[in-house]
Amino acid sequence: MASGTSRDVLGKGLRVLGRAIREQPRIFAVAVSGSVLFGLLVIASAYVVGAVVGDVVVPAVERGAVAGGALALAASALFGISVLRVVGIFGRRLGAGYMQYRLQAAYRRRVTRRYLDLPLAWHHRNSTGTLLSNANSDVEAAWYPIAPLPFAVGTLVMLVGAVASLFVTDWALALVGLAVFPALFALNVVYSRRMAPRQARAQRLRAEVSGIAHESFDGALVVKTMGRESQETARFAARAGDLRDALISVGRLRGVFDPMLETLPSLGTLAVLVVGAVRLQQGAITVTELVSVAFLFTVLAFPVRAIGWVLAELPRSVAGWERVSRVLDATGEMPYGDVTLDPARREPATLGFADVHFGYEPAEAHQPGTEVLGEVTFTVPAGKTVALVGPTGAGKSTIASLAVRLVDPDRGRVTLDGVDVRELTAASLAATVALVAQVPFVFDDTVRANITLDRAGIGDDEVWAALRLAEADGFVAALPDGLDTMVGERGTSLSGGQRQRLTLARALAGRPRLLVLDDATSAVDPRVEAAILAGLRAPGDGGASILVVAYRRATIALADEVIYVEQGRVVARGTHPELLATVPGYANLVTAYEQAEQEREQNRTYDEVTPVPSGLEMEVDR
Ligand SMILES: Nc1ncnc2c1ncn2[C@@H]1O[C@H](COP(=O)(O)OP(=O)(O)OP(=O)(O)O)[C@@H](O)[C@H]1O
Ligand SMILES: [Mg+2]
């Protein structure tokens, strides 16, 4: 690493500190005031100690008698100084702590808020481990130097005061100070420059280690069933080893510089004693002054280290801050419009796709052939059920994401009741459409909380109604605490089918006017699936239009229309019998699904998502 980058780090680091001070100016003022008070009192204490030695101890030794009055005065001065120093330290510590932790909390909130605002495309590019470490260790690292910052600022003031008082005392001693203090400062700067690349590397490796750890625990099922424990451990150990090496190199540098920083002030004291002895002989200074200055150098050694602490933390702070601001400055969130669909209208909504093109790469980077969807045009008329059928990877989930505006098309329009979804407010969109995703996500919370998600107007009656529609009321009622049962992280205590029905109930509880089911009932017994879909289609209470990604013939047969997609294009549309008769690809696919389904039936394992086809599941499915 060139020193240019290190100089950058110093500049950037100071800018990060500037930002911190701008955000918490009052607390910073309190902390710095405490620190300056402390610094000035340190100087004062040196002079009082000098006075005690020069005016009390030396005369006492010479005369053989102690001047009681002077001693009492000096003692009370030292006591007063100590009390005030305590006040200074208290103010500084309290202020610095408040400032550091407030900034941490504020930026944790900002980062996590930003995660939720950023589009799915951004999340696809960033691993969960990175997101965790951005919100956690990077935010912490960014504000580490805040803890010693007020101390360091107070110390700078103290150093200026010390040099000034040296000049008042004697120019020769002042020269010693002018040599030692800048040398200390320079040593600190060199230290932090050497530290910069090491700290940045360590911070990056911290994120990688937590990323790997997160992935292996998250994929514990795969790791275990595939017997990948030792490979995963090795992968983790390699990165953990890199982190260890990086941290050791940080420690080694610290080991070299810390003693130097410790020794330099002592050398200063030595120089003061040598120069001071000469000046004393010349009669230029008094014993009081010599002792004061020598003592001053001794007591300055510790506070000066605070400057080193700040400088040493700056590289880590800059590395952390850059990772945090990468999140805060990330763009691409989808701005919402200001159109509201009439909330009182409870009848089903009409979904329209008009010449929709979409690719997961940013639109300008589209190579020919990277488009996932092209010329997709279809309608789900109000109150109708449309089935989306197609081979794996055809773009069904992508169409589902577009319908609920998880992503926006590169070209073309997605409309709800004729309004482009980009023009709708977030609230109106959320109230109108609901997606039940292919992979159900359940929060580590109660059944009730998983269904209401704190949305207004969803009481227990609505929850039970939604559970009934999703055919989930049976198993929930059989749970030990009913709606209050905790479902475990990601719903691990539930079977795959139970989880699917819970997420379905969650979508239904909001009484959406358009329901998008992305293979949302695959882990459910076919009879139950048919019952659920039939229940959803039943008129009464407004009902909903349904776009359903379907595989089973029974499900497809329930649809008013089937849209058959292949490689991101709508190949055919019509009723199920029509497509069966006219589209060979469709007929093959549906027949293949059916055979697979029959085999599964024979094996009697309805819950393929997790290996928990327990008796409970069968019992409540009756
Ligand atoms: N996040 C993503 N980033 C890049 N490409 C993606 C992403 N998600 C899906 N794709 C690609 O888009 C295409 C369509 O995927 P999609 O998930 O829509 O298929 P699908 O029809 O739902 O398949 P399945 O039946 O297996 O669920 C696939 O080629 C897939 O590789
Ligand atoms: Mg899919």
XYZ file of C-alpha atoms and ligand atoms in Angstrom:
654
model
C 0.000 0.000 0.000
C 1.410 3.355 -1.047
C 1.596 6.120 1.500
C -0.786 8.040 -0.772
C -3.600 5.739 0.267
C -2.572 6.093 3.901
C -2.680 9.867 3.576
C -6.120 9.439 2.086
C -7.058 7.416 5.122
C -6.042 10.228 7.449
C -8.057 12.739 5.440
C -11.046 10.442 5.127
C -10.810 9.511 8.784
C -10.874 13.128 9.839
C -13.917 13.652 7.648
C -15.672 10.712 9.337
C -14.857 12.265 12.721
C -16.150 15.608 11.447
C -19.413 13.953 10.509
C -19.682 12.424 13.981
C -19.133 15.816 15.602
C -21.710 17.453 13.336
C -24.243 14.799 14.284
C -23.711 15.045 18.038
C -22.309 18.549 18.579
C -23.639 19.108 22.074
C -22.501 15.850 23.581
C -19.161 16.327 21.889
C -18.844 19.799 23.457
C -19.539 18.338 26.902
C -16.948 15.593 26.419
C -14.294 17.955 25.067
C -14.932 20.463 27.852
C -14.368 17.702 30.372
C -11.223 16.684 28.573
C -9.847 20.237 28.313
C -10.577 20.802 31.987
C -8.666 17.624 32.729
C -5.746 18.668 30.501
C -5.374 22.105 32.021
C -5.530 20.613 35.508
C -2.791 18.152 34.591
C -0.562 21.123 33.777
C -1.655 22.882 36.953
C -0.924 19.794 39.031
C 2.610 19.682 37.609
C 3.186 23.241 38.757
C 1.693 22.597 42.189
C 3.924 19.536 42.624
C 6.866 21.699 41.517
C 5.896 24.330 44.045
C 5.597 21.739 46.825
C 9.091 20.431 46.073
C 10.698 23.828 45.460
C 8.983 25.857 48.164
C 8.288 23.290 50.870
C 10.460 20.193 50.548
C 13.760 21.842 49.560
C 13.563 24.591 52.219
C 12.509 21.955 54.738
C 15.543 19.822 53.922
C 17.792 22.873 54.089
C 16.342 24.232 57.300
C 15.294 20.972 58.893
C 11.761 22.278 59.508
C 8.552 22.042 57.492
C 6.631 25.227 56.632
C 3.229 24.092 57.839
C 1.197 26.844 56.194
C 2.716 26.344 52.742
C 2.290 22.595 52.999
C -1.383 22.905 53.947
C -1.955 25.305 51.067
C -0.259 22.959 48.584
C -2.181 19.975 49.920
C -5.539 21.700 49.540
C -4.569 22.903 46.048
C -3.719 19.341 45.018
C -6.948 18.077 46.560
C -8.983 20.701 44.710
C -7.235 19.838 41.458
C -7.915 16.131 41.951
C -11.615 16.742 42.563
C -11.899 18.900 39.458
C -9.980 16.317 37.458
C -12.510 13.706 38.490
C -15.236 16.016 37.213
C -13.333 16.413 33.941
C -12.814 12.681 33.495
C -16.462 12.011 34.298
C -17.675 14.532 31.733
C -15.312 13.221 29.100
C -16.080 9.554 29.606
C -19.816 10.064 29.833
C -19.877 12.310 26.780
C -17.673 10.021 24.716
C -19.727 6.961 25.648
C -23.019 8.658 24.863
C -21.705 9.899 21.572
C -20.232 6.585 20.479
C -23.249 4.448 21.327
C -25.774 6.950 20.043
C -23.994 7.079 16.709
C -23.817 3.290 16.606
C -27.522 2.964 17.293
C -28.448 5.667 14.800
C -26.407 4.113 12.021
C -27.573 0.583 12.755
C -31.100 1.875 12.309
C -30.222 3.728 9.117
C -28.450 0.726 7.594
C -31.221 -1.754 8.369
C -33.859 0.701 7.195
C -31.908 1.061 3.961
C -31.790 -2.724 3.506
C -35.552 -2.746 3.505
C -35.784 0.121 1.021
C -33.287 -1.331 -1.428
C -34.665 -3.424 -4.252
C -34.432 -7.202 -4.411
C -31.851 -6.887 -7.188
C -29.479 -5.248 -4.710
C -30.089 -8.006 -2.169
C -29.340 -10.649 -4.777
C -25.878 -9.115 -5.188
C -25.072 -8.892 -1.462
C -24.718 -11.871 0.838
C -26.532 -12.079 4.147
C -23.188 -12.301 5.937
C -22.119 -8.992 4.418
C -25.394 -7.358 5.392
C -25.003 -8.619 8.946
C -21.486 -7.330 9.266
C -22.417 -3.981 7.661
C -25.096 -3.410 10.254
C -22.980 -4.727 13.082
C -19.204 -4.700 13.080
C -18.829 -2.094 10.323
C -21.056 0.378 12.134
C -19.140 -0.311 15.332
C -15.775 0.071 13.605
C -16.806 3.350 12.006
C -17.402 4.899 15.416
C -14.583 3.294 17.428
C -12.385 6.423 17.362
C -15.208 8.393 18.964
C -14.379 6.881 22.354
C -10.873 8.407 22.604
C -11.661 11.440 20.407
C -12.628 13.940 23.133
C -9.603 12.827 25.146
C -7.368 13.418 22.119
C -8.843 16.846 21.398
C -8.417 17.829 25.050
C -4.848 16.553 24.902
C -4.078 18.739 21.881
C -5.285 21.750 23.862
C -3.205 20.549 26.790
C -0.080 20.234 24.626
C -0.484 23.794 23.387
C -0.950 24.922 26.990
C 2.085 22.912 28.057
C 4.338 24.418 25.364
C 3.080 27.909 26.242
C 3.790 27.356 29.929
C 7.232 26.018 28.992
C 8.000 29.213 27.100
C 6.921 31.261 30.095
C 9.249 29.192 32.271
C 12.371 28.906 30.143
C 13.110 28.909 26.409
C 15.650 26.069 26.640
C 13.133 23.755 28.291
C 10.525 24.906 25.792
C 12.821 23.756 22.999
C 12.927 20.289 24.538
C 9.130 20.321 24.529
C 9.041 21.508 20.922
C 11.288 18.584 19.984
C 9.468 15.892 21.948
C 5.768 16.727 21.371
C 5.897 16.948 17.559
C 8.035 13.776 17.542
C 5.311 12.039 19.536
C 2.715 13.299 17.137
C 4.750 12.226 14.101
C 5.295 8.783 15.567
C 1.557 8.452 16.042
C 0.904 9.445 12.433
C 3.444 6.941 11.095
C 1.835 4.344 13.320
C -1.635 4.916 11.956
C -0.393 4.924 8.342
C 1.280 1.574 8.815
C -1.836 0.350 10.518
C -4.259 1.431 7.769
C -3.962 -1.420 5.273
C -3.728 -4.029 8.028
C -6.887 -2.815 9.707
C -8.769 -2.586 6.427
C -7.814 -6.155 5.571
C -8.840 -7.404 8.999
C -12.197 -5.673 8.724
C -12.846 -7.196 5.316
C -11.912 -10.658 6.563
C -14.217 -10.265 9.541
C -17.095 -9.837 7.110
C -15.998 -12.849 5.061
C -15.662 -15.077 8.108
C -19.118 -14.159 9.342
C -20.458 -14.643 5.830
C -19.122 -18.187 5.601
C -20.281 -19.003 9.108
C -23.751 -17.727 8.327
C -23.934 -19.702 5.111
C -22.837 -22.976 6.684
C -25.266 -22.692 9.581
C -28.026 -21.577 7.272
C -27.372 -24.544 5.035
C -26.886 -26.939 7.966
C -29.382 -29.352 6.436
C -27.472 -29.630 3.157
C -24.106 -29.686 4.887
C -25.164 -32.558 7.102
C -27.065 -34.645 4.597
C -24.330 -34.320 1.991
C -21.633 -35.114 4.545
C -19.875 -31.799 3.870
C -19.010 -31.044 7.514
C -15.253 -31.325 7.129
C -15.161 -29.389 3.844
C -17.280 -26.627 5.341
C -15.106 -26.578 8.438
C -12.005 -26.386 6.241
C -13.481 -23.532 4.202
C -14.264 -21.700 7.416
C -10.893 -22.535 8.982
C -9.016 -21.130 5.987
C -10.756 -17.781 6.231
C -10.547 -17.749 10.029
C -6.815 -18.423 9.636
C -6.489 -15.441 7.297
C -8.291 -13.287 9.844
C -5.980 -14.550 12.576
C -2.921 -13.669 10.489
C -4.309 -10.238 9.704
C -5.002 -9.560 13.377
C -1.586 -10.852 14.413
C 0.032 -8.485 11.944
C -1.997 -5.698 13.548
C -0.786 -6.847 16.951
C 2.835 -7.059 15.789
C 2.761 -3.474 14.591
C 1.205 -2.442 17.870
C 3.979 -4.324 19.664
C 6.615 -2.270 17.849
C 5.010 1.133 18.164
C 3.437 0.985 21.620
C 6.783 0.789 23.486
C 8.183 3.607 21.343
C 5.203 5.781 22.165
C 5.636 4.848 25.800
C 9.374 5.598 25.857
C 9.479 8.902 24.021
C 8.007 11.014 26.876
C 10.426 9.362 29.327
C 13.292 10.368 27.059
C 11.761 13.840 27.154
C 11.856 13.821 30.952
C 15.484 12.757 30.810
C 16.306 15.594 28.389
C 14.483 18.038 30.663
C 16.553 16.903 33.635
C 19.837 17.273 31.709
C 19.000 20.638 30.137
C 17.305 21.778 33.342
C 20.337 20.958 35.476
C 22.499 23.148 33.253
C 19.941 25.979 33.329
C 19.642 25.642 37.109
C 23.383 26.026 37.464
C 23.254 29.084 35.222
C 20.602 30.467 37.548
C 18.091 30.781 34.720
C 15.441 28.660 36.457
C 14.490 27.678 39.975
C 14.200 24.205 41.486
C 10.427 24.690 41.487
C 10.421 25.281 37.755
C 12.702 22.347 36.987
C 10.626 19.913 39.035
C 7.418 21.264 37.526
C 8.611 20.770 33.972
C 10.088 17.316 34.629
C 6.837 16.263 36.273
C 4.849 17.766 33.408
C 6.640 15.543 30.891
C 5.896 12.509 33.029
C 2.176 13.191 33.380
C 1.781 14.153 29.705
C 2.925 10.760 28.483
C -0.399 9.074 29.102
C -2.836 11.600 27.613
C -0.709 11.925 24.489
C -1.424 8.276 23.832
C -5.067 9.231 23.284
C -4.057 10.912 20.037
C -2.418 7.646 19.053
C -5.572 5.720 19.884
C -7.641 7.901 17.620
C -5.114 7.719 14.799
C -4.706 3.980 15.199
C -8.469 3.447 14.995
C -8.926 5.762 12.016
C -8.087 3.186 9.316
C -10.541 0.700 10.758
C -13.053 3.471 11.104
C -12.608 4.495 7.467
C -12.868 0.885 6.293
C -16.047 0.425 8.338
C -17.474 3.735 7.263
C -16.885 3.030 3.585
C -18.726 -0.259 3.899
C -21.561 1.428 5.761
C -21.851 4.300 3.305
C -21.859 1.840 0.419
C -25.190 0.689 1.824
C -26.476 4.160 2.689
C -25.536 5.517 -0.743
C -26.768 2.508 -2.698
C -29.389 3.500 -5.203
C -31.990 1.659 -7.156
C -34.780 1.689 -4.625
C -38.095 1.801 -6.346
C -39.835 5.110 -5.815
C -43.556 4.760 -5.204
C -46.179 6.889 -6.871
C -49.042 8.737 -5.208
C -52.080 7.059 -6.719
C -54.329 5.243 -4.268
C -56.810 2.626 -5.386
C -60.111 3.129 -3.612
C -59.600 1.245 -0.321
C -63.337 0.797 0.128
C -63.553 -1.221 -3.070
C -63.493 -4.808 -1.980
C -64.153 -6.516 -5.295
C -61.331 -8.398 -7.045
C -58.722 -6.426 -8.973
C -57.715 -6.765 -12.611
C -54.045 -7.489 -13.287
C -52.567 -6.579 -16.644
C -49.186 -7.330 -18.214
C -48.551 -5.351 -21.396
C -45.471 -6.206 -23.471
C -43.337 -6.728 -20.360
C -39.599 -7.272 -20.784
C -37.359 -8.048 -17.853
C -33.770 -9.098 -17.095
C -32.041 -9.548 -13.744
C -29.000 -7.617 -14.976
C -29.419 -3.830 -15.107
C -31.243 -2.991 -18.354
C -28.300 -1.219 -19.998
C -26.088 -4.281 -19.481
C -28.487 -6.552 -21.349
C -26.714 -8.827 -23.750
C -28.940 -10.457 -26.306
C -30.241 -13.545 -24.591
C -29.940 -12.347 -21.001
C -33.545 -11.190 -21.022
C -35.544 -13.418 -18.686
C -38.943 -12.253 -19.911
C -39.912 -10.814 -23.285
C -43.187 -9.559 -24.771
C -45.206 -10.944 -21.883
C -48.807 -9.832 -22.303
C -51.787 -11.254 -20.454
C -54.642 -10.269 -18.176
C -56.104 -11.706 -15.022
C -59.678 -10.403 -15.226
C -61.424 -9.386 -12.024
C -62.543 -12.409 -10.033
C -60.915 -14.928 -12.375
C -58.238 -17.491 -11.672
C -55.361 -17.713 -14.132
C -52.843 -20.546 -13.932
C -49.260 -19.964 -14.984
C -47.695 -23.166 -16.267
C -44.244 -23.748 -17.691
C -41.054 -25.738 -17.322
C -38.565 -24.925 -14.605
C -36.683 -21.676 -15.194
C -39.322 -20.438 -17.647
C -39.857 -17.223 -15.682
C -42.963 -17.990 -13.632
C -41.562 -16.698 -10.336
C -40.251 -13.661 -12.185
C -43.747 -12.911 -13.487
C -45.065 -13.317 -9.931
C -42.424 -10.844 -8.625
C -43.405 -8.322 -11.289
C -47.092 -8.686 -10.467
C -46.545 -7.633 -6.839
C -43.801 -5.139 -7.822
C -40.828 -6.766 -6.166
C -39.088 -5.810 -9.388
C -39.990 -3.408 -12.185
C -40.042 -4.266 -15.883
C -37.330 -2.919 -18.172
C -39.982 -2.257 -20.788
C -43.737 -2.517 -20.810
C -46.293 -2.054 -18.053
C -47.781 -3.983 -15.178
C -51.176 -2.586 -14.212
C -53.718 -3.047 -11.445
C -57.227 -1.933 -12.351
C -55.584 -0.149 -15.272
C -53.133 1.844 -13.110
C -49.400 1.263 -13.633
C -48.150 -0.332 -10.393
C -45.266 2.183 -10.350
C -47.809 4.960 -9.821
C -49.341 3.370 -6.726
C -48.438 4.259 -3.155
C -46.659 1.591 -1.147
C -49.659 1.253 1.160
C -52.145 0.927 -1.663
C -50.027 -1.709 -3.368
C -49.642 -3.678 -0.139
C -53.376 -3.504 0.538
C -54.289 -4.637 -2.970
C -51.947 -7.501 -3.786
C -50.372 -10.356 -1.840
C -47.746 -12.838 -2.925
C -47.288 -16.243 -1.408
C -43.747 -17.025 -2.439
C -42.337 -20.299 -3.701
C -40.139 -20.576 -0.602
C -42.261 -19.818 2.464
C -40.706 -17.524 5.021
C -41.809 -17.736 8.627
C -40.565 -15.418 11.366
C -39.298 -16.712 14.700
C -42.425 -15.548 16.479
C -45.909 -16.721 17.381
C -48.379 -18.059 14.850
C -50.528 -14.985 15.424
C -47.680 -12.522 14.841
C -46.682 -14.396 11.703
C -50.132 -13.902 10.279
C -50.982 -10.368 11.402
C -47.464 -8.918 10.889
C -48.708 -6.043 13.052
C -51.112 -4.931 10.355
C -54.053 -2.891 11.569
C -57.511 -4.392 11.610
C -56.491 -8.036 11.822
C -57.892 -9.448 15.039
C -58.120 -13.066 16.141
C -61.375 -13.545 14.229
C -59.729 -12.468 10.996
C -56.724 -14.661 11.787
C -58.908 -17.730 12.272
C -60.886 -16.936 9.135
C -57.664 -16.742 7.141
C -56.402 -19.964 8.715
C -59.660 -21.683 7.790
C -59.386 -20.544 4.176
C -55.804 -21.793 4.070
C -56.926 -25.078 5.647
C -54.514 -24.352 8.473
C -57.019 -23.966 11.313
C -56.846 -27.665 12.148
C -53.160 -27.904 12.812
C -52.969 -24.514 14.520
C -55.763 -25.497 16.906
C -53.809 -28.668 17.690
C -50.652 -26.733 18.567
C -49.919 -26.604 22.307
C -50.524 -22.856 22.651
C -52.713 -22.315 19.606
C -52.111 -18.897 18.081
C -49.538 -18.133 20.770
C -47.263 -21.029 19.812
C -43.749 -19.957 18.911
C -42.818 -21.481 15.558
C -39.005 -21.352 15.904
C -36.476 -19.724 13.626
C -37.812 -19.822 10.068
C -40.599 -22.017 11.330
C -38.368 -25.020 11.948
C -40.936 -26.535 14.300
C -43.458 -26.732 11.461
C -43.654 -29.111 8.541
C -43.172 -27.789 5.021
C -46.876 -27.960 4.259
C -47.794 -26.283 7.532
C -45.371 -23.475 6.785
C -46.862 -22.997 3.333
C -50.362 -22.813 4.723
C -49.247 -20.322 7.377
C -47.792 -18.006 4.742
C -50.941 -18.451 2.688
C -53.052 -17.464 5.694
C -50.796 -14.445 6.177
C -51.525 -13.310 2.641
C -55.253 -13.945 3.005
C -55.533 -12.111 6.336
C -54.854 -8.816 4.559
C -57.862 -9.557 2.275
C -55.968 -8.769 -0.916
C -57.869 -8.095 -4.121
C -55.263 -9.956 -6.125
C -53.585 -13.068 -4.816
C -50.400 -14.325 -6.452
C -49.572 -17.896 -5.491
C -46.120 -18.981 -6.623
C -46.279 -22.713 -6.272
C -47.604 -21.916 -2.821
C -49.322 -25.220 -2.173
C -46.795 -27.690 -3.571
C -46.030 -29.202 -0.170
C -49.706 -29.675 0.552
C -51.749 -32.788 -0.110
C -53.413 -32.378 -3.573
C -56.894 -32.777 -2.076
C -56.147 -30.009 0.429
C -54.731 -27.851 -2.333
C -57.866 -28.228 -4.392
C -59.985 -27.409 -1.327
C -57.954 -24.289 -0.618
C -58.204 -23.031 -4.182
C -61.893 -23.776 -4.363
C -62.370 -21.854 -1.095
C -60.492 -18.878 -2.485
C -62.627 -18.867 -5.602
C -65.876 -19.029 -3.711
C -67.742 -15.763 -4.130
C -68.750 -13.735 -1.102
C -66.896 -11.054 0.813
C -65.455 -9.598 -2.363
C -63.040 -12.447 -3.083
C -59.865 -12.049 -5.047
C -58.464 -12.516 -8.506
C -55.854 -15.233 -8.487
C -52.673 -15.737 -10.453
C -51.413 -19.179 -9.537
C -48.208 -20.893 -10.590
C -49.412 -24.452 -10.812
C -48.152 -27.935 -11.524
C -50.970 -30.290 -10.642
C -53.636 -31.096 -13.119
C -56.293 -30.698 -10.429
C -55.090 -27.180 -9.679
C -54.799 -26.210 -13.304
C -58.236 -27.542 -14.045
C -59.693 -25.095 -11.510
C -58.346 -22.116 -13.457
C -60.490 -20.102 -15.843
C -57.530 -19.702 -18.138
C -54.058 -21.198 -18.435
C -51.017 -19.269 -19.631
C -48.209 -21.455 -20.846
C -44.730 -19.935 -20.719
C -41.464 -21.240 -22.101
C -38.144 -19.403 -21.855
C -39.708 -16.155 -20.769
C -42.317 -15.999 -23.547
C -46.027 -16.667 -23.448
C -46.292 -19.581 -25.859
C -49.962 -20.324 -25.589
C -53.079 -19.432 -23.623
C -56.518 -20.913 -23.328
C -58.443 -23.332 -21.179
C -56.720 -26.420 -19.919
C -58.492 -28.805 -22.366
C -57.704 -26.486 -25.274
C -54.009 -26.375 -24.453
C -53.879 -30.106 -23.844
C -55.257 -30.667 -27.294
C -53.220 -28.105 -29.207
C -49.867 -27.555 -27.462
C -47.667 -30.665 -27.358
C -45.139 -29.118 -24.930
C -47.903 -28.314 -22.494
C -49.430 -31.777 -22.701
C -46.041 -33.402 -22.086
C -45.328 -31.183 -19.106
C -48.660 -31.714 -17.396
C -48.487 -35.451 -17.969
C -44.972 -35.579 -16.551
C -46.090 -33.653 -13.472
C -48.973 -35.995 -13.049
C -46.785 -39.073 -13.152
C -44.426 -37.579 -10.613
C -47.391 -36.716 -8.449
C -48.750 -40.251 -8.599
C -45.403 -41.690 -7.618
C -45.296 -39.328 -4.710
C -48.815 -40.286 -3.722
C -47.734 -43.901 -3.643
C -44.828 -43.032 -1.403
C -47.269 -41.135 0.796
C -44.888 -38.294 1.538
C -46.753 -35.116 1.089
C -44.194 -33.007 2.878
C -41.166 -32.942 0.666
C -39.822 -29.602 1.778
C -38.736 -30.851 5.182
C -38.495 -34.398 6.357
C -41.276 -33.977 8.908
C -44.208 -35.950 7.531
C -45.275 -36.552 11.098
C -48.474 -38.170 12.245
C -49.698 -34.758 13.312
C -49.702 -33.508 9.747
C -51.696 -36.500 8.510
C -54.115 -36.276 11.364
C -55.106 -32.658 10.842
C -55.249 -33.068 7.090
C -58.211 -35.404 7.325
N -32.119 -13.356 -8.784
C -31.836 -13.768 -10.025
N -30.744 -13.293 -10.653
C -30.451 -13.689 -11.912
N -31.181 -14.554 -12.609
C -32.273 -15.076 -12.037
C -32.666 -14.705 -10.713
N -33.798 -15.370 -10.400
C -34.089 -16.123 -11.470
N -33.187 -15.945 -12.455
C -33.229 -16.566 -13.779
O -34.408 -16.198 -14.415
C -34.967 -17.284 -15.103
C -36.407 -17.490 -14.664
O -36.417 -17.820 -13.285
P -37.749 -18.046 -12.487
O -37.405 -18.193 -11.062
O -38.714 -16.971 -12.844
O -38.235 -19.436 -13.103
P -39.491 -20.306 -12.693
O -40.300 -20.450 -13.915
O -40.147 -19.763 -11.499
O -38.807 -21.698 -12.366
P -39.263 -22.810 -11.285
O -40.360 -23.579 -11.911
O -38.053 -23.652 -11.149
O -39.641 -22.113 -10.034
C -34.076 -18.480 -14.831
O -33.261 -18.663 -15.957
C -33.239 -18.067 -13.665
O -31.951 -18.577 -13.775
Mg -40.285 -20.388 -9.576
